[in-house]
């Protein structure tokens, strides 16, 4: 990938010791053009506080010849789509990835899980729906795709979820249900490495293999088309 917007630094906890500078240097070595830092929001144990995210607007935007964007992986904390960062903080960020994590919202019924994502998409600061691929959270994928199109939100294909070491459940089957609907309704996806630390920045081997198997059209992969991505981010 030339663009990776789902990455985590030391500020996310989870044992990573890599800073923004470390991440940017590694992204440069891997020849990425654009790196997004999307640390976990506060509802995840050990993650950064809101003040960290508010301060990112003062951080340098180019390091080691790599352009940087600053976002957050925001936790959906209710089936009504409530998020764990307030409006003031979200307005300081370039983008938001809204995700479901069991410590923040326990899996509900298919209707409840779907409702939580759809309501989160209505927040204008939500740009990407993170890893909608965990069978522990059953979803109505047609409703998710239709809502993403209406709300102009990208759906993520998460490389970490597709790894054999992933703790998420049956991501491949989830994507086999989701991705044909993205083609049907012409809803773009965004591959995200979900790298915690620098080790997996830009990784996409599992995601690209699955997309190739499904003959997913290149024109709907936002990583490959900066103009398409720009229409969702409005920050270039």
Tab-separated table of C-alpha atoms in Angstrom, residues 4-149:
chain	number	residue	atom	x	y	z
A	4	UNK	CA	-2.235	3.424	5.402
A	5	UNK	CA	-4.582	5.305	7.719
A	6	UNK	CA	-5.123	2.704	10.457
A	7	UNK	CA	-2.014	2.607	12.663
A	8	UNK	CA	-1.288	2.895	16.380
A	9	UNK	CA	1.589	4.376	18.362
A	10	UNK	CA	2.671	4.067	21.986
A	11	UNK	CA	-0.295	6.325	22.824
A	12	UNK	CA	-2.683	3.423	22.188
A	13	UNK	CA	-1.177	1.199	24.861
A	14	UNK	CA	-1.294	-2.506	23.872
A	15	UNK	CA	2.441	-2.802	24.455
A	16	UNK	CA	3.659	-0.719	21.517
A	17	UNK	CA	6.656	1.485	22.276
A	18	UNK	CA	6.837	3.247	18.890
A	19	UNK	CA	6.346	7.001	18.609
A	20	UNK	CA	4.930	9.022	15.723
A	21	UNK	CA	8.506	9.637	14.539
A	22	UNK	CA	9.253	5.903	14.641
A	23	UNK	CA	6.127	5.208	12.614
A	24	UNK	CA	6.925	7.873	10.027
A	25	UNK	CA	10.497	6.655	9.608
A	26	UNK	CA	9.293	3.085	9.010
A	27	UNK	CA	6.637	4.322	6.586
A	28	UNK	CA	9.363	6.118	4.653
A	29	UNK	CA	11.476	2.946	4.482
A	30	UNK	CA	8.427	1.110	3.131
A	31	UNK	CA	7.858	3.891	0.581
A	32	UNK	CA	4.416	4.918	1.801
A	33	UNK	CA	3.201	8.275	0.525
A	34	UNK	CA	0.671	8.934	3.284
A	35	UNK	CA	0.538	7.644	6.851
A	36	UNK	CA	-2.394	8.116	9.183
A	37	UNK	CA	-1.959	7.880	12.941
A	38	UNK	CA	-5.204	6.640	14.490
A	39	UNK	CA	-4.586	5.872	18.141
A	40	UNK	CA	-7.234	4.296	20.325
A	41	UNK	CA	-9.645	6.703	21.992
A	42	UNK	CA	-10.040	6.762	25.796
A	43	UNK	CA	-12.577	3.957	26.366
A	44	UNK	CA	-9.859	1.387	25.592
A	45	UNK	CA	-7.808	0.640	28.701
A	46	UNK	CA	-4.415	2.359	28.565
A	47	UNK	CA	-5.291	4.536	25.569
A	48	UNK	CA	-4.730	8.257	25.162
A	49	UNK	CA	-6.896	10.927	26.722
A	50	UNK	CA	-8.817	13.534	24.771
A	51	UNK	CA	-6.068	16.118	25.385
A	52	UNK	CA	-3.661	14.008	23.302
A	53	UNK	CA	-5.966	14.088	20.306
A	54	UNK	CA	-6.580	17.822	20.655
A	55	UNK	CA	-2.830	18.471	20.645
A	56	UNK	CA	-2.224	16.624	17.352
A	57	UNK	CA	-3.260	19.678	15.326
A	58	UNK	CA	0.076	21.209	16.347
A	59	UNK	CA	2.177	18.217	15.239
A	60	UNK	CA	4.374	18.390	12.107
A	61	UNK	CA	2.590	17.125	8.991
A	62	UNK	CA	5.630	15.799	7.152
A	63	UNK	CA	8.390	13.615	8.567
A	64	UNK	CA	11.025	11.553	6.755
A	65	UNK	CA	9.438	12.573	3.432
A	66	UNK	CA	6.094	11.038	4.417
A	67	UNK	CA	2.892	13.082	4.676
A	68	UNK	CA	0.971	12.531	7.911
A	69	UNK	CA	-2.688	12.707	8.852
A	70	UNK	CA	-3.902	12.549	12.431
A	71	UNK	CA	-7.097	10.755	13.356
A	72	UNK	CA	-8.394	8.407	16.025
A	73	UNK	CA	-9.911	4.971	16.289
A	74	UNK	CA	-13.029	6.007	18.130
A	75	UNK	CA	-14.991	3.521	20.185
A	76	UNK	CA	-18.713	3.098	19.653
A	77	UNK	CA	-19.997	2.847	23.214
A	78	UNK	CA	-23.743	2.374	22.767
A	79	UNK	CA	-26.189	0.889	20.302
A	80	UNK	CA	-27.320	4.485	19.689
A	81	UNK	CA	-23.917	5.120	18.102
A	82	UNK	CA	-22.458	7.274	20.869
A	83	UNK	CA	-18.686	7.774	20.657
A	84	UNK	CA	-16.012	8.159	23.326
A	85	UNK	CA	-14.606	11.469	22.061
A	86	UNK	CA	-16.555	14.708	22.267
A	87	UNK	CA	-17.389	17.066	19.412
A	88	UNK	CA	-14.636	19.543	20.265
A	89	UNK	CA	-11.962	16.845	20.188
A	90	UNK	CA	-13.278	15.188	17.023
A	91	UNK	CA	-13.229	18.538	15.231
A	92	UNK	CA	-9.438	18.711	15.779
A	93	UNK	CA	-8.827	15.496	13.819
A	94	UNK	CA	-8.386	14.797	10.118
A	95	UNK	CA	-10.549	11.681	10.219
A	96	UNK	CA	-12.239	9.242	12.534
A	97	UNK	CA	-12.384	5.444	12.421
A	98	UNK	CA	-15.445	4.239	14.355
A	99	UNK	CA	-15.073	0.671	15.635
A	100	UNK	CA	-16.706	-1.875	17.903
A	101	UNK	CA	-14.519	-3.417	20.617
A	102	UNK	CA	-15.876	-5.871	23.232
A	103	UNK	CA	-14.428	-3.954	26.234
A	104	UNK	CA	-16.370	-0.860	25.125
A	105	UNK	CA	-19.644	-2.365	23.860
A	106	UNK	CA	-20.491	-6.001	24.297
A	107	UNK	CA	-21.829	-7.787	21.206
A	108	UNK	CA	-25.585	-7.507	20.879
A	109	UNK	CA	-28.131	-8.820	18.438
A	110	UNK	CA	-27.714	-8.347	14.694
A	111	UNK	CA	-30.158	-5.435	14.832
A	112	UNK	CA	-28.391	-3.813	17.786
A	113	UNK	CA	-24.901	-4.151	16.287
A	114	UNK	CA	-26.081	-2.843	12.914
A	115	UNK	CA	-27.865	0.060	14.573
A	116	UNK	CA	-24.711	1.055	16.452
A	117	UNK	CA	-22.666	1.299	13.246
A	118	UNK	CA	-25.371	3.086	11.268
A	119	UNK	CA	-25.918	5.649	14.014
A	120	UNK	CA	-22.162	6.215	14.330
A	121	UNK	CA	-21.958	6.903	10.586
A	122	UNK	CA	-24.338	9.823	11.048
A	123	UNK	CA	-21.670	11.688	13.007
A	124	UNK	CA	-19.948	13.990	10.475
A	125	UNK	CA	-16.544	13.271	12.040
A	126	UNK	CA	-16.748	9.543	11.283
A	127	UNK	CA	-14.890	8.887	8.024
A	128	UNK	CA	-14.259	5.140	8.187
A	129	UNK	CA	-16.009	2.172	9.776
A	130	UNK	CA	-13.265	0.063	11.316
A	131	UNK	CA	-13.071	-3.723	10.942
A	132	UNK	CA	-16.759	-4.558	10.323
A	133	UNK	CA	-15.634	-8.163	10.183
A	134	UNK	CA	-15.987	-9.807	13.586
A	135	UNK	CA	-18.579	-12.595	13.633
A	136	UNK	CA	-19.019	-11.980	17.346
A	137	UNK	CA	-20.870	-8.850	16.186
A	138	UNK	CA	-23.363	-10.184	13.597
A	139	UNK	CA	-24.388	-7.481	11.123
A	140	UNK	CA	-26.950	-6.790	8.433
A	141	UNK	CA	-24.361	-6.072	5.762
A	142	UNK	CA	-26.760	-4.711	3.185
A	143	UNK	CA	-28.003	-2.172	5.718
A	144	UNK	CA	-24.389	-1.283	6.601
A	145	UNK	CA	-23.412	-0.754	2.956
A	146	UNK	CA	-26.517	1.286	2.171
A	147	UNK	CA	-25.861	3.500	5.203
A	148	UNK	CA	-22.202	3.965	4.252
A	149	UNK	CA	-23.280	5.170	0.825
